[in-house]
Coordinates of C-alpha atoms and ligand atoms in Angstrom, one line a residue:
X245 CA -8.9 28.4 -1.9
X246 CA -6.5 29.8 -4.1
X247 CA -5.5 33.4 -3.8
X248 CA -3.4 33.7 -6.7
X249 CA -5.6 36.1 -9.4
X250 CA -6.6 34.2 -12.6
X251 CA -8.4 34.3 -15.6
X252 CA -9.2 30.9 -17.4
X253 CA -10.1 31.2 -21.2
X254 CA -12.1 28.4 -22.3
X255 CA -11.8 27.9 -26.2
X256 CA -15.1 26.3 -27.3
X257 CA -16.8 28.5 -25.0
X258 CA -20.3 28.0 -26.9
X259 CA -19.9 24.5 -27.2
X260 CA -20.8 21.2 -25.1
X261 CA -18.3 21.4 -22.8
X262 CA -18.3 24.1 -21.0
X263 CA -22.1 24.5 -20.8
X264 CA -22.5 20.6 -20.0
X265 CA -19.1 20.3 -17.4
X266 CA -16.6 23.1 -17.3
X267 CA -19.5 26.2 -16.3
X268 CA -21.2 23.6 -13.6
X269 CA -17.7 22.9 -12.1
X270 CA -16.6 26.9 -12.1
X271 CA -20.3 27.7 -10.7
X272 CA -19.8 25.2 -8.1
X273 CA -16.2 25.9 -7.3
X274 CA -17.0 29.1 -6.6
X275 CA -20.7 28.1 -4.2
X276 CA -17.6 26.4 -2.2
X277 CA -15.4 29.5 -1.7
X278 CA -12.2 27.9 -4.0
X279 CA -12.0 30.6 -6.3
X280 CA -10.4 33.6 -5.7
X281 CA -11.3 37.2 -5.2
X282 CA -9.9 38.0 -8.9
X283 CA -11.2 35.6 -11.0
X284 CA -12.6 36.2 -14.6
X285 CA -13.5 33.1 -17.0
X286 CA -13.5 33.9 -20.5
X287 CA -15.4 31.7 -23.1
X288 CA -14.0 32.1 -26.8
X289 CA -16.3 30.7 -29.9
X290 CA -17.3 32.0 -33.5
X291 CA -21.3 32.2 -32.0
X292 CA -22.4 35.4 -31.7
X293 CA -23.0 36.5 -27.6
X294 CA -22.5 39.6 -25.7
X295 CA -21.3 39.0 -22.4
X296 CA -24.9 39.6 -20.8
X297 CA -26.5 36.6 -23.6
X298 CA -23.6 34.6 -23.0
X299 CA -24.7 34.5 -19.2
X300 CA -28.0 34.0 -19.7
X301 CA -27.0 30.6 -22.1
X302 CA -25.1 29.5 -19.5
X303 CA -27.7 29.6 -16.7
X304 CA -29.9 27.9 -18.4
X305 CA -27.6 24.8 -18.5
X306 CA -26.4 25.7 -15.7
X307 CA -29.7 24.3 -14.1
X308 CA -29.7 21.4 -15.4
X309 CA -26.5 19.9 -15.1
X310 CA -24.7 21.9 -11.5
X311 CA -24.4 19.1 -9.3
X312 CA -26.1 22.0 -6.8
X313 CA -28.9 24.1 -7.0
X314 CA -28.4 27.3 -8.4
X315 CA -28.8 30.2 -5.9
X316 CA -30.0 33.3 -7.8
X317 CA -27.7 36.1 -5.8
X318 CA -24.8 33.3 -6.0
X319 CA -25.0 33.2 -9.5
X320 CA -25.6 37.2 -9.8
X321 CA -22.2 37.6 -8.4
X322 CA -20.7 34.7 -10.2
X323 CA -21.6 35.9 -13.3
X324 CA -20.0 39.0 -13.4
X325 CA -16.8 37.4 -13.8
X326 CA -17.9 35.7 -16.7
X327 CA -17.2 37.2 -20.4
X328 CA -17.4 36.6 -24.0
X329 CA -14.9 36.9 -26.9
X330 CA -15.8 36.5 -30.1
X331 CA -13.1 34.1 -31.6
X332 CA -12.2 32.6 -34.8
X333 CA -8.8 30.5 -34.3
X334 CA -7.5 31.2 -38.0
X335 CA -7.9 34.9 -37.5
X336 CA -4.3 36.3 -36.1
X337 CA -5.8 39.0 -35.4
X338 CA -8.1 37.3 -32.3
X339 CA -5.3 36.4 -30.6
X340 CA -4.4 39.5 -29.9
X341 CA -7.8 40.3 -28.7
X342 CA -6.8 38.1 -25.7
X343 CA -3.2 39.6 -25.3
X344 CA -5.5 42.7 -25.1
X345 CA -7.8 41.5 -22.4
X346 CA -5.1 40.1 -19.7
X347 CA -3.4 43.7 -20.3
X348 CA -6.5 45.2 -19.2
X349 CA -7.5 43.0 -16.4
X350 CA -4.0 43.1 -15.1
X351 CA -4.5 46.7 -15.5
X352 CA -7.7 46.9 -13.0
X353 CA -7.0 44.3 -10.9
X354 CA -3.8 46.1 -10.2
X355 CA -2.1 42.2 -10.1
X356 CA -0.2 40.6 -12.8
X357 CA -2.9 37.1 -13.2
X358 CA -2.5 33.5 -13.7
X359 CA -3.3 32.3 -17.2
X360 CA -4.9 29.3 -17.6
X361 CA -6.2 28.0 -21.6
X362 CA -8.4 25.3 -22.1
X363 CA -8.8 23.3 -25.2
X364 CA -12.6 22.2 -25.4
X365 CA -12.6 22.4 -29.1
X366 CA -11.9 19.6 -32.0
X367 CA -8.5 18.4 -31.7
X368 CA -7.9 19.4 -35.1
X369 CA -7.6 23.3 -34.0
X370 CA -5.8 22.4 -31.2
X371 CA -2.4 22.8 -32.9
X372 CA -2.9 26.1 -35.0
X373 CA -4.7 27.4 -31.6
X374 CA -1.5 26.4 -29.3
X375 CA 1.2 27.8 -32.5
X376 CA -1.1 31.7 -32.5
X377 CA -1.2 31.6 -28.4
X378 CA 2.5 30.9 -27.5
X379 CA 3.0 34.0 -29.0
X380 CA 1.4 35.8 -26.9
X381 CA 3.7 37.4 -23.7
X382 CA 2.0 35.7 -21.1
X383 CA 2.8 32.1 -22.2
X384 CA 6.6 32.6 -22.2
X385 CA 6.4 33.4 -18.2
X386 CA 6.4 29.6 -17.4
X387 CA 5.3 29.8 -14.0
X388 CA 1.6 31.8 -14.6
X389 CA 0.5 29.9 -18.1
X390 CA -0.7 27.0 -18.5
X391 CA -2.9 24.9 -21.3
X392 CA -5.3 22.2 -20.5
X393 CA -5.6 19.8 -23.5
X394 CA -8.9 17.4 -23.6
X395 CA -9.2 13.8 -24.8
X396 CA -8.8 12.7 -27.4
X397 CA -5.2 13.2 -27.4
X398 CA -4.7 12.0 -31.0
X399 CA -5.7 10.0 -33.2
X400 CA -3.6 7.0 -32.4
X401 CA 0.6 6.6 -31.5
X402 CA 1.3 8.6 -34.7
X403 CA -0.5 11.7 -34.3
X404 CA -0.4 11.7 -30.4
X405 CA 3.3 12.4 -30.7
X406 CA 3.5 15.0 -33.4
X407 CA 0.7 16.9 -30.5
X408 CA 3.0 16.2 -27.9
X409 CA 6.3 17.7 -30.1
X410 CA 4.0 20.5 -31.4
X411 CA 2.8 21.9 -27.3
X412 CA 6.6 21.0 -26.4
X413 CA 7.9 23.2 -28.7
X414 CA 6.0 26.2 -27.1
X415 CA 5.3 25.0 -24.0
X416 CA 7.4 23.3 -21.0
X417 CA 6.0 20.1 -19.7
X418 CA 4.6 21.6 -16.2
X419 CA 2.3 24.1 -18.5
X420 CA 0.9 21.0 -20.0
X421 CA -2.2 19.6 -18.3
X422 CA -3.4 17.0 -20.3
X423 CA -6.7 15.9 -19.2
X424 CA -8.3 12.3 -18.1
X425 CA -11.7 13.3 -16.1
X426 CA -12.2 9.5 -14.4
X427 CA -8.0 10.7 -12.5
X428 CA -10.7 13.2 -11.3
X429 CA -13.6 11.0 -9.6
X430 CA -13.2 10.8 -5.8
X431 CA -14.0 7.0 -6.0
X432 CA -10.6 6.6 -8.0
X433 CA -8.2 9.0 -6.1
X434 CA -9.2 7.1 -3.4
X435 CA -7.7 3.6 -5.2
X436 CA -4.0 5.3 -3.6
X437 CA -5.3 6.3 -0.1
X438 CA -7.0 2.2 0.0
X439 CA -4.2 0.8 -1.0
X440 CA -1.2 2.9 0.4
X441 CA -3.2 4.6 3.9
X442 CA -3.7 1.2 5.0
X443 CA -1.2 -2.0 5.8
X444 CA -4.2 -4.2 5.8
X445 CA -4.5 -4.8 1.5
X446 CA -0.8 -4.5 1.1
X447 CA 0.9 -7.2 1.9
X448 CA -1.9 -9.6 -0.5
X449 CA -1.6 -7.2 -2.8
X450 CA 0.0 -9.8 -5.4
X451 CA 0.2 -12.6 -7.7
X452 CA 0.3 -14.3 -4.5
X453 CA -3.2 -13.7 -3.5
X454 CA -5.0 -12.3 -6.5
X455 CA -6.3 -14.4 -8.7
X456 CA -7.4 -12.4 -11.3
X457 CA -8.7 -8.4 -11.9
X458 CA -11.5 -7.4 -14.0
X459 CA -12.0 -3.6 -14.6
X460 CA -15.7 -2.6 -16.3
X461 CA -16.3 0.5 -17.6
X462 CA -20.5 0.0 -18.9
X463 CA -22.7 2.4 -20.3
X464 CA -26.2 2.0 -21.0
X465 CA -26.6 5.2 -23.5
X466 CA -25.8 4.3 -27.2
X467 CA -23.1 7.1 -28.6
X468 CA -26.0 10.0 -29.1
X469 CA -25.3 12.6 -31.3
X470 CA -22.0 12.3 -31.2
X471 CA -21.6 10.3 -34.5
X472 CA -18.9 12.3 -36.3
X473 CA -16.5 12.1 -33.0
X474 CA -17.3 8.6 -32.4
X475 CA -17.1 6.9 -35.7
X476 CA -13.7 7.9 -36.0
X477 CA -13.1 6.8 -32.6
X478 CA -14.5 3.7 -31.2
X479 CA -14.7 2.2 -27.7
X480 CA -10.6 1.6 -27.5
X481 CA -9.8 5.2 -28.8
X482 CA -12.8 6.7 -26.7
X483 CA -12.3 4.8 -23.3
X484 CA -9.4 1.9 -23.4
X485 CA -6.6 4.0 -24.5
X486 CA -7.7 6.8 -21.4
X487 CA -10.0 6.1 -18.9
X488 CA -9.3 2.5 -18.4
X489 CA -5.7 2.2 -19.0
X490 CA -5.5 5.1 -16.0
X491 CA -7.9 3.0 -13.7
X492 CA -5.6 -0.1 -14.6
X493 CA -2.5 2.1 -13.4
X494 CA -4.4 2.8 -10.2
X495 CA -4.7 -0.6 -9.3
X496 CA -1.6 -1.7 -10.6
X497 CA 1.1 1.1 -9.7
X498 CA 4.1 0.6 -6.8
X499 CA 3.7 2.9 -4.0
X500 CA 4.8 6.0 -4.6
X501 CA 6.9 7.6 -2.0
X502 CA 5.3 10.9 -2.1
X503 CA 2.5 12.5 -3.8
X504 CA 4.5 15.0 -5.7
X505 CA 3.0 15.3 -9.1
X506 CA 6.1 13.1 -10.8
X507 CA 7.0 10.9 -8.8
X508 CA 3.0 9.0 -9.2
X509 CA 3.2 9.8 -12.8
X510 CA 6.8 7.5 -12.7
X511 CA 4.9 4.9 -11.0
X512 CA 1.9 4.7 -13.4
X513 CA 5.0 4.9 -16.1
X514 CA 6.5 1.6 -14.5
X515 CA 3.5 0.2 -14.6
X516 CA 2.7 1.3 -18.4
X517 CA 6.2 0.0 -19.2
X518 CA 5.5 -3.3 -17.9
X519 CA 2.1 -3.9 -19.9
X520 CA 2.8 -7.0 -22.1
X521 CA 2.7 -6.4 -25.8
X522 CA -0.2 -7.7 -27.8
X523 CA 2.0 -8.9 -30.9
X524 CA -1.0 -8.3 -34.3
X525 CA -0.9 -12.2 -34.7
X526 CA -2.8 -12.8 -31.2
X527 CA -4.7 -9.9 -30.9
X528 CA -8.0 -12.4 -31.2
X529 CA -6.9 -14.1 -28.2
X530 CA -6.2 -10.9 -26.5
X531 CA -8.8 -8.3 -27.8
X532 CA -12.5 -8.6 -28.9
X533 CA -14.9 -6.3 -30.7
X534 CA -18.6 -5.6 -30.6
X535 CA -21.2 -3.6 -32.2
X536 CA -24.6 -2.6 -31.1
X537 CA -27.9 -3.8 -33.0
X538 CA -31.0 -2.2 -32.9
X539 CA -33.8 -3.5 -30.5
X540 CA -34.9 -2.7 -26.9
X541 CA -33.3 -0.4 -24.2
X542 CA -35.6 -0.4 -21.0
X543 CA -38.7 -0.6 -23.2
X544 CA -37.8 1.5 -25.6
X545 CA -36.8 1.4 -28.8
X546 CA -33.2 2.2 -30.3
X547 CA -31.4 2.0 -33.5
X548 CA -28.6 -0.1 -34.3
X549 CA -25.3 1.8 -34.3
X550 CA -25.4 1.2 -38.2
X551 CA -28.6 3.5 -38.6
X552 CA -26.9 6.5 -36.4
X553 CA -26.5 9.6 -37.4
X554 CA -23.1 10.7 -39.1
X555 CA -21.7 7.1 -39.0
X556 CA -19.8 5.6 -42.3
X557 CA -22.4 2.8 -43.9
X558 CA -20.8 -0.8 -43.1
X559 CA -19.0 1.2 -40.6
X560 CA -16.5 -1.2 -38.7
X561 CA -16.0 1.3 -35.9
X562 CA -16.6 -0.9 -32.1
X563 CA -18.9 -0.2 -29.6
X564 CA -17.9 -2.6 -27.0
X565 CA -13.9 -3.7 -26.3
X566 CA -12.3 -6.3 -24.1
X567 CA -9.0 -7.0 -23.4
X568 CA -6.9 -8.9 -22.2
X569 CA -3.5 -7.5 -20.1
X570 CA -0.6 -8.9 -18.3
X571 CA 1.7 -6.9 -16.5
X572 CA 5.4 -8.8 -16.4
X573 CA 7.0 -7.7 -13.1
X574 CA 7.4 -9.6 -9.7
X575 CA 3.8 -7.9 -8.3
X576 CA 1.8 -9.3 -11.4
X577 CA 3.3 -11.5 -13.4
X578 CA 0.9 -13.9 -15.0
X579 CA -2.7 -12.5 -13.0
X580 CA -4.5 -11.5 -15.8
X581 CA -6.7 -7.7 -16.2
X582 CA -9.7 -8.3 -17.9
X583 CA -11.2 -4.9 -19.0
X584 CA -14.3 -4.2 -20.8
X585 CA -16.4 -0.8 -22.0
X586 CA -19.7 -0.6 -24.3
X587 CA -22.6 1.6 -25.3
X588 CA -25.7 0.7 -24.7
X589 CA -24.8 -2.5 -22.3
X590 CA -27.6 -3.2 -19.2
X591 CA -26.5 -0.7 -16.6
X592 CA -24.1 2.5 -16.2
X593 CA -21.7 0.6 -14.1
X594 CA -17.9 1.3 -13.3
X595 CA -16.2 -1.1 -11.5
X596 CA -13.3 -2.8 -10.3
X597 CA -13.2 -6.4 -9.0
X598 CA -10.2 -7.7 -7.0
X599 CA -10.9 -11.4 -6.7
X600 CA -8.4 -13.3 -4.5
X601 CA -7.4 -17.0 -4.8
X602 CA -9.4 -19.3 -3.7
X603 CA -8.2 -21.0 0.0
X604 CA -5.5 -23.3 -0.1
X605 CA -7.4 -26.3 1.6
X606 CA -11.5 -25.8 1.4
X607 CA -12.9 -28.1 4.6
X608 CA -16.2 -27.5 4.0
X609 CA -19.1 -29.1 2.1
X610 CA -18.2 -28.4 -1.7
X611 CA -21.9 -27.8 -2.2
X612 CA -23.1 -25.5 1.0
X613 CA -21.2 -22.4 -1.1
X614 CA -21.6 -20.2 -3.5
X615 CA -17.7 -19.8 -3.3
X616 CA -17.3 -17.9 -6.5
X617 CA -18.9 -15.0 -5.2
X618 CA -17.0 -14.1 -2.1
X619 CA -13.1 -13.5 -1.7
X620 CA -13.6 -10.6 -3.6
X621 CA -12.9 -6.6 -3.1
X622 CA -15.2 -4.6 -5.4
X623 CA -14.8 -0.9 -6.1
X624 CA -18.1 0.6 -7.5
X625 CA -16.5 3.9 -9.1
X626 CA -19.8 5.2 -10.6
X627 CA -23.2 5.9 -10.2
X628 CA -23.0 3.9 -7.1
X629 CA -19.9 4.9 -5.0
X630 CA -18.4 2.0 -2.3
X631 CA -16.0 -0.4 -1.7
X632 CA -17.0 -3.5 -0.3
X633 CA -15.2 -6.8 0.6
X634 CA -17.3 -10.3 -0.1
X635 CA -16.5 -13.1 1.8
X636 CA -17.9 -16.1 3.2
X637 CA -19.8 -16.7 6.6
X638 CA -21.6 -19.6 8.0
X639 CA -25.1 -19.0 8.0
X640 CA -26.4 -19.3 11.8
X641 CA -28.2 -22.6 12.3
X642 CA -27.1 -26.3 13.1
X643 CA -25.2 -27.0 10.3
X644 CA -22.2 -25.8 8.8
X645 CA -23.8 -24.0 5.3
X646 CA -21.7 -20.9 4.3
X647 CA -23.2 -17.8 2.0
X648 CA -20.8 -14.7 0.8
X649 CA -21.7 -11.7 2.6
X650 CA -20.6 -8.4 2.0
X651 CA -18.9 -5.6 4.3
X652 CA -19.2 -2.0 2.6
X653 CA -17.7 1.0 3.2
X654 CA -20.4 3.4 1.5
X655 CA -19.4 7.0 1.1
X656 CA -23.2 8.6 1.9
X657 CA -23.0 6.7 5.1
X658 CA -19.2 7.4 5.9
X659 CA -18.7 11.1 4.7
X660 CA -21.7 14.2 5.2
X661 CA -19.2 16.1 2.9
X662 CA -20.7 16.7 -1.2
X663 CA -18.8 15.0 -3.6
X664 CA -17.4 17.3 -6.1
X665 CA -17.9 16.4 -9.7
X666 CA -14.4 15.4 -11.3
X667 CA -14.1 18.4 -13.4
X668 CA -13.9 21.2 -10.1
X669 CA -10.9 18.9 -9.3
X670 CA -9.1 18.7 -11.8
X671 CA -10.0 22.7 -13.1
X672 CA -8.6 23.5 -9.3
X673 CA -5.6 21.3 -9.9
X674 CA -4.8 23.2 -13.3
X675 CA -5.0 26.6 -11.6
X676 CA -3.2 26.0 -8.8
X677 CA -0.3 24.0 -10.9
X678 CA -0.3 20.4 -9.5
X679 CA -0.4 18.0 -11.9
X680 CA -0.6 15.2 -10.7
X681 CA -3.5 13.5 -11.7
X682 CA -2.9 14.5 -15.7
X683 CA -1.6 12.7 -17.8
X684 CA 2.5 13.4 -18.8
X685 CA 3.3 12.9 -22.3
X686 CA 5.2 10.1 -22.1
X687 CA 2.2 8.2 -20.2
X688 CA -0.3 9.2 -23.3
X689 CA 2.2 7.9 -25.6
X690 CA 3.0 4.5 -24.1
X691 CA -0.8 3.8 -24.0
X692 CA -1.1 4.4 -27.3
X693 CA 2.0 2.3 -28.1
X694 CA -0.1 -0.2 -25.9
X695 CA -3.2 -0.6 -28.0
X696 CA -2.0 0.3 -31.2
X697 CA -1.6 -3.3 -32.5
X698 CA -5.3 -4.2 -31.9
X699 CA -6.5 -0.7 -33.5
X700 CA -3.7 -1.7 -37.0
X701 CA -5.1 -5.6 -36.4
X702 CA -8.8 -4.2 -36.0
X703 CA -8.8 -1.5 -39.3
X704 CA -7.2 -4.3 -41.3
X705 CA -9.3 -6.6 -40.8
X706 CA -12.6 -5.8 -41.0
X707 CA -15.2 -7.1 -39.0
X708 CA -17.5 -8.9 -40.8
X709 CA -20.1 -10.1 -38.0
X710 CA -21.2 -6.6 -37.0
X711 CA -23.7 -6.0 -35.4
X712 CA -22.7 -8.9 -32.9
X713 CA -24.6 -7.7 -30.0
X714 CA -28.1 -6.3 -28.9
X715 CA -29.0 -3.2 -26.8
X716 CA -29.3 -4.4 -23.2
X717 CA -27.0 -7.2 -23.5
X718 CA -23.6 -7.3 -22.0
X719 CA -21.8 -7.5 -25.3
X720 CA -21.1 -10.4 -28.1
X721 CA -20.5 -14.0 -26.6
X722 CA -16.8 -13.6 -28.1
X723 CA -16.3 -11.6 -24.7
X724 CA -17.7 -14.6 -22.4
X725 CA -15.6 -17.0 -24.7
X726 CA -12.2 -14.6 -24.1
X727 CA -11.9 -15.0 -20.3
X728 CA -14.0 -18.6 -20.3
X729 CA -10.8 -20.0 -21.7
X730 CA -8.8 -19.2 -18.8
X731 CA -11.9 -20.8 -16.6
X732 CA -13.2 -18.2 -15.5
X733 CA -16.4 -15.8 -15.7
X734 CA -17.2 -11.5 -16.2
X735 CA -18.5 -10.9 -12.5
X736 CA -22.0 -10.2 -12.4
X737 CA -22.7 -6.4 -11.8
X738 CA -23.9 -5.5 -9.3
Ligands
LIG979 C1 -15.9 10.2 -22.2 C2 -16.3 9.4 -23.5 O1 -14.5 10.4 -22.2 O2 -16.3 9.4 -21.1 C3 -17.7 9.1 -23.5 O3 -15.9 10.1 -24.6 C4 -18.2 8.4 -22.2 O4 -18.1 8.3 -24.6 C5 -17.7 9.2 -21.0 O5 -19.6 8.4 -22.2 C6 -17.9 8.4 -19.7 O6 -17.7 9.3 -18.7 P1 -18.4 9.1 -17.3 O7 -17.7 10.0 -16.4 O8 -19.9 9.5 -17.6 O9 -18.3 7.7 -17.0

């Protein structure tokens, strides 16, 4: 619990956000006893609430996306630290509506609080947001201000820095929180205590033992309603450049020696450093594209990416990505990370796939295995939540036939504790000033730096066999033919 008195303001109060994510995490935060006694959250928007139908709109989301119940006394107290503020960001004059409200609440609370801003609106008004607010008092006492910035993070290398120079100018580093919700997920803040809580996976932690690493990041929704974001985005802005990059890091990173916020993000840094460049002349043996069709999604019906609302006509904007990476230092030179992400692929599956060379001399009957299958350690991030190790065993019976079994460590059966969602995390991390499971700015920018050449490769050159996929399917056959010529296969899901 943190005892510190704090208001969080939530730009984009009225929007998807907060009512979908940032209210459920607060609401639950608080069920848990985290927050403290002083607490008021503060949503900012141009929509027209009072305080009391502000509430109300957020309860009835409320119910449907809190990972918990809602408790009707719990949420009667919650509530009343909850308030509106009618907001435009281009009117100076707002701002000073906020200056005006931490005065007062310092005032009544009778303790000077801990600021905390969070940017849930278009990245476009981030920057004329962040120039009005660092004027404000509060944000030039380093230690009690701090500004949460969501994805995206730019626009590509370009833009990401001239964001970066723009909060740095007002802001010191340790105010910046830059957000990555998957750094939140318990299933991959638990990659560090696997790896580094243990001796056991060290020591074959390596290009000695590991054969290759695939990382899949699937989605069986198609991109919604979300059109106008995504079109300008695609599957390597929206998940590549972040959220798998991140869980590549996870895997990938040195030990760090303690768990102080920069001394991991140096690690993940090393590891970002040592991410072979795509030159633009290979990115097709590196990098491939897709693009949904229309057809069938479990039995029903869905359009093809092309007939989705607020998306260019002939748009080349990709719905699936995967990419090849190499890491050049001693732990990984030459084991290859296969990554892949799409919309509307067969299943909502997250996972990472350690698969370990094969053994050196194989004595048994070539054909009693299914030896592809075992010698693997698979990390199920999401909706399913385990780790498990596949190897082989000899089935019981007279002769010597082997079949991969698995041994899983599941959390339901391992842990009574609720999982919190990834967003109570990482809002707790923000207000209580440890950051290290945010992203620096030099970590944002390297991964840029790292995909950049397929995005320039990718806009030039158009792709002209979209759609290249179907609904259901696990993405165009160019991704099969990408890792088949290194002899290999995508793992099945399972
Ligand atoms: C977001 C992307 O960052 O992550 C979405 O913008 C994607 O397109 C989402 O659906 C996936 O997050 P999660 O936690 O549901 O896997």
């Amino acid at each position: 619990k943190i005892n510190q008195p704090t208001i969080v303001f939530i730009f984009g109060g009225s929007g998807d956000l907060n009512k979908r994510k940032l209210t459920p995490a607060l609401y639950n935060l608080f069920a848990d006893g985290h927050l403290p006694e002083m607490f008021l959250v503060v949503g900012l928007g141009r929509t027209d609430y009072s305080d009391t139908s502000f509430r109300n709109y957020l309860l009835k989301n409320l119910k449907t996306f809190s990972r918990r119940k809602v408790d009707a006394k719990l949420w009667k107290e919650f509530s009343q630290k909850i308030a509106y503020l009618d907001f435009d960001a281009n009117v100076k004059n707002d701002y000073n509506k906020i200056g005006k409200l931490i005065e007062a609440t310092e005032k009544k609370w009778k303790a000077a609080p801990d600021v905390l801003f969070y940017m849930a609106v278009s990245p476009a008004i981030v920057p004329p947001i962040v120039t009005s607010l660092s004027r404000l008092n509060i944000c030039k006492q380093k230690n009690c201000s701090r500004i949460v910035v969501e994805k995206p993070f730019g626009h590509d290398l370009e833009s990401a820095r001239a964001l970066n120079k723009l909060l740095l100018t007002y802001f010191d580093e340790r105010q910046i929180y830059r957000i990555d919700h998957f750094l939140g997920k318990e299933t991959v803040q638990n990659i560090l205590a696997l790896r580094f809580a243990n001796a056991l996976f060290e020591p074959i932690w390596n290009k000695r033992y590991i054969d290759y690493v695939q990382i899949t990041a699937a989605e069986s929704i198609g991109i919604e309603d979300r059109g106008d974001y995504y079109d300008k985005a695609g599957a390597l802005r929206d998940m590549v450049q972040n959220h798998i990059i991140q869980l590549l890091c996870m895997i990938a990173t040195e030990p760090p020696v303690s768990f102080e916020d920069n001394e991991v993000r140096n690690k993940k840094m090393d590891v970002l450093n040592a991410i072979r460049k795509i030159k633009k002349e290979e990115v097709s043996r590196y990098a491939v594209r897709g693009q949904y069709a229309g057809g069938w999604m479990k039995g029903k019906k869905v359009k093809s990416y092309l007939e989705e609302k607020h998306v260019a006509e002939n748009s080349s904007t990709e719905t699936f990505a995967a990419i090849k990476f190499y890491i050049d230092n001693w732990r990984w030179q030459n084991v290859p990370f296969y990554v892949r992400t799409g919309k509307y692929l067969p299943d909502k599956s997250t996972l990472i796939i350690i698969k370990f060379k094969e053994a050196p001399k194989f004595s048994f009957p070539a054909q009693a295995t299914d030896n592809w299958k075992a010698n693997k350690l698979i990390i199920r991030i999401q909706p399913e939540m385990d780790i498990r190790i596949t190897f082989q065993a000899k089935i019981p019976g007279q002769e010597m036939l082997l079949a991969p079994v698995d041994m899983i460590f599941d959390y339901d059966e391992s842990f009574k504790e609720a999982q919190p969602e990834a967003y109570e995390t990482l809002l707790l991390d923000a207000m209580t000033g440890d950051a290290t499971q945010f992203m620096r700015g030099d970590q944002v920018e390297k991964a840029w730096e790292i995909i950049m050449p397929v995005l320039d490769f990718w806009a030039e050159k158009k792709a002209t066999d979209f759609p290249n996929y179907l609904p259901g399917s696990w993405g165009p056959d160019q991704s099969d033919a990408l890792i088949a010529t290194d002899g290999r296969s995508w793992d099945l899901v399972i």
